[in-house]
Amino acid sequence: MKKINTAPISGMQELLPEDQAVFNTLKSTIAKTYHSHGFLNIETPIIDRAEILFAKAGGDTEKQVYKVVKTAEASEGSDQALRFDHTVPLARYVVEHENNLNFPFKVTQIGRNFRGERPQKGRFRELYQCDIDVIGRNNLPLAYDADTISTLLETFQNFNLKTPVVARISNRKILSGLIEAFNLEDKSKDIYSIIDHSEKVPLEKTKGNFAEIGLSQANTAMFIDFINISGSRQNTIKKLQNLNIKNNLWLAGLAELDEVLSLLESQGQASNISADMKIVRGLDYYTGTVFEFNLPEYKEIGSVCGGGRYENLASYFTDQVLPGVGGSIGLSRLFYVLKEHNLLNIQTGPSIEYSIIPISSNEYPYAFKVADALRKNGHSTTVILLDKKLGDKLSYAAKISQNGIVIGETEAINHSLTAKNFTTGEKVNLNLNA
Amino acid sequence: MKKINTAPISGMQELLPEDQAVFNTLKSTIAKTYHSHGFLNIETPIIDRAEILFAKAGGDTEKQVYKVVKTAEASEGSDQALRFDHTVPLARYVVEHENNLNFPFKVTQIGRNFRGERPQKGRFRELYQCDIDVIGRNNLPLAYDADTISTLLETFQNFNLKTPVVARISNRKILSGLIEAFNLEDKSKDIYSIIDHSEKVPLEKTKGNFAEIGLSQANTAMFIDFINISGSRQNTIKKLQNLNIKNNLWLAGLAELDEVLSLLESQGQASNISADMKIVRGLDYYTGTVFEFNLPEYKEIGSVCGGGRYENLASYFTDQVLPGVGGSIGLSRLFYVLKEHNLLNIQTGPSIEYSIIPISSNEYPYAFKVADALRKNGHSTTVILLDKKLGDKLSYAAKISQNGIVIGETEAINHSLTAKNFTTGEKVNLNLNA
């Protein structure tokens, strides 16, 4: 009988061991792919100074950030809170350790962030985020935008999902240039927001939204046409050029988008990328390339990865200009939706390969030798040390492991071993140096 | 120029990428060894209900636990705080998920816990702890005590440190039996505490402490003799038997210690274990086997791992009896002291194996192909995408990676590749399918 409510707090991820193993497989695929592309792992503290975390944050962030009460023994210093993303602590880290880092600094952070949001299905208050960023000092070549996107794409490809993923890419200079060309700078924020939401609402609603902020019918039609431009690099660039917009920002955006897409094509990703003028990314601080990954066969899932180029990582903390490009996989949500839609190609079942089942404690010494030999060959192995009947031991072993090896007197003397696969029933003779 | 203090909060671990890579190597050695011994990984939330975390905790714990302020959007439910160890959340987890777990449940948790302690050198407020536990339902064979200790010993052996590690093992029933035999139960807590501290103070101080709590000279001498008993299984058991104590708890403790040590001997660990009556472990809740790992050549470092057997994991949460045995490696502190004493055998230097250095952007497409081929062969590879002189690119590449491959026009046409090791200067011709 329970004496107390033992459920985790709502919005916290807590998995059974089998699901945790699948989650860990995704997490380690991410870490391995990031590292294979030259990104260096760092970890920043989970608790940080409130003045750092709130340096830039607006009211909405403050509503979701967990503040921490300093303890009686650690009461010194400024107010403290839990980090809500990896970007703000990264900005602090890069400024703090600038003289010990090599720029461009290709960096990855994988860990939990904390957002006290209203409870919603598939949203988490403790959320694993898996970020990569490339930070330059004073400048950073555009080619790193493609480097970032290709690293993230390859990560998804290494997941080996049952459905394809596509990177949808745009450049915020294009839309900003378009807004400039039509002298709509005063409505810029609204236009960004309407386009950002356009996929989630019917076309008529988007038209209405444009009208509501005072756009003429002609301009509304123009923006509707604009945001429907998407597809391959060549087609998209051609369609955009055909709009014949005379604006330097627009032209710069087009050239950058063309280059990023070209670089991705030369990395063999042509069929996995799409230019798409609907992609703007909500966050204010992106200034060039923006991207979002989707599963085209599962549009309802929405974005599974996103990021972009920013002019300055840490303007609140330093005068040094630190341009960067980055992206993030929200792993807690991703794992949740992939599982819900059955899109994971990962075999479930016990993660332990072998149970060694000594019939009595007389066989323990030999059982330990066998386990040791299997482990040295890279096989996870547990020895069943229960004072129970063989049948009970076998039924426990079948639940926790893939194969069982029974060791009785004969086996301990003859060193003859048979491993039985609990799923298929198949038996294999083992020849171990034990 | 910095505009703000960007140091992490005092007591928080924040490493440069090279140190982080070494830390990660230790962490992954721990995770791999635990898994190879059949322990299943789980993660519990970092934020938990205060009523869970404080269910058992006394005043001292409360002084160190970080409470969390619920946010405007996540204000429902009970008071919340950050977990301060893995044991309390594990107790909640096992009770919550009992029907979906297989017992004995061999479980591991690796992650950060939070203790707002006074700042001290080598102590952390965010501390990585790497726990294993075996939880039984109603009962758990003693052999799992040896299973736990041998898993932790093998973990240290897999660290490949420059100095040996020894597991010092005792059983609390022995000391409890001794206290019973001399009718000193009313001084039990003090005696445990004096013995627990006896290694950190001179012998005379320990004698004085025993006198201070009212022990006779004879009894003081007896306890001093007792705590000096240590060594191999056979010698120790013999010395203890020679004390000729007539008490059932004492005898049970002796038998258990003998069995645990025997099982460890049969796992090839005879030279890495020592029975030691000084080991009591401060925590109240251990009831049988107790152990502590030390580096005998570096006594000043103190314990690097500890644990023991407890009668009941979750008596505050459920009526179900859940006996267990567990141990923990405090990785943040361990990493700190191993580094300080230069005991790590891990090669430092850049963790990225190859930099591909295209002379101009014309060579990018071929550079990407080479990088892809290297990655497919398991090598971490970065492509230097800087608009700089070759010399600048090479000097950056030498800082961030072990080897460099320059790609100019000739290499891009002939597919002839030479990798240069930046440390040794050695050159190797590469034959890649790229």
mmCIF file of C-alpha atoms in Angstrom, chain A residues 47-51 66-82, chain B residues 9-10 12 54 61-69 80 82 114-118 125:
data_model
loop_
_atom_site.group_PDB
_atom_site.id
_atom_site.type_symbol
_atom_site.label_atom_id
_atom_site.label_comp_id
_atom_site.label_asym_id
_atom_site.label_seq_id
_atom_site.Cartn_x
_atom_site.Cartn_y
_atom_site.Cartn_z
ATOM 1 C CA ILE A 47 21.533 26.796 -11.777
ATOM 2 C CA ASP A 48 22.731 30.189 -12.976
ATOM 3 C CA ARG A 49 22.534 33.832 -11.899
ATOM 4 C CA ALA A 50 19.128 35.364 -12.533
ATOM 5 C CA GLU A 51 20.785 38.491 -13.948
ATOM 6 C CA TYR A 66 11.972 28.494 -12.237
ATOM 7 C CA LYS A 67 13.626 30.634 -9.605
ATOM 8 C CA VAL A 68 15.651 28.858 -6.968
ATOM 9 C CA VAL A 69 15.686 29.672 -3.266
ATOM 10 C CA LYS A 70 19.258 29.912 -2.012
ATOM 11 C CA THR A 71 19.914 27.516 0.847
ATOM 12 C CA ALA A 72 20.931 28.376 4.394
ATOM 13 C CA GLU A 73 24.482 27.183 3.703
ATOM 14 C CA ALA A 74 24.789 28.667 0.195
ATOM 15 C CA SER A 75 23.139 31.996 0.679
ATOM 16 C CA GLU A 76 25.836 34.269 -0.737
ATOM 17 C CA GLY A 77 25.659 36.069 -4.071
ATOM 18 C CA SER A 78 22.943 37.066 -6.466
ATOM 19 C CA ASP A 79 19.481 35.660 -7.191
ATOM 20 C CA GLN A 80 19.465 32.283 -8.920
ATOM 21 C CA ALA A 81 17.267 30.386 -11.371
ATOM 22 C CA LEU A 82 17.237 27.269 -13.562
ATOM 23 C CA ILE B 9 28.041 30.491 -9.507
ATOM 24 C CA SER B 10 30.622 29.335 -6.954
ATOM 25 C CA MET B 12 29.271 24.784 -9.977
ATOM 26 C CA PHE B 54 11.875 15.742 2.684
ATOM 27 C CA THR B 61 19.513 18.012 4.562
ATOM 28 C CA GLU B 62 16.901 20.765 4.630
ATOM 29 C CA LYS B 63 19.690 23.317 5.031
ATOM 30 C CA GLN B 64 21.236 22.170 1.744
ATOM 31 C CA VAL B 65 18.198 21.486 -0.433
ATOM 32 C CA TYR B 66 17.341 24.029 -3.110
ATOM 33 C CA LYS B 67 13.644 24.845 -3.096
ATOM 34 C CA VAL B 68 12.113 25.893 -6.389
ATOM 35 C CA VAL B 69 9.592 28.689 -6.865
ATOM 36 C CA GLN B 80 8.868 21.631 -5.175
ATOM 37 C CA LEU B 82 15.724 19.936 -6.538
ATOM 38 C CA PHE B 114 22.007 19.554 -6.022
ATOM 39 C CA ARG B 115 23.285 20.498 -2.580
ATOM 40 C CA GLY B 116 23.593 24.088 -1.522
ATOM 41 C CA GLU B 117 26.600 23.545 0.720
ATOM 42 C CA ARG B 118 29.076 26.102 1.993
ATOM 43 C CA ARG B 125 26.767 22.254 -5.387
#
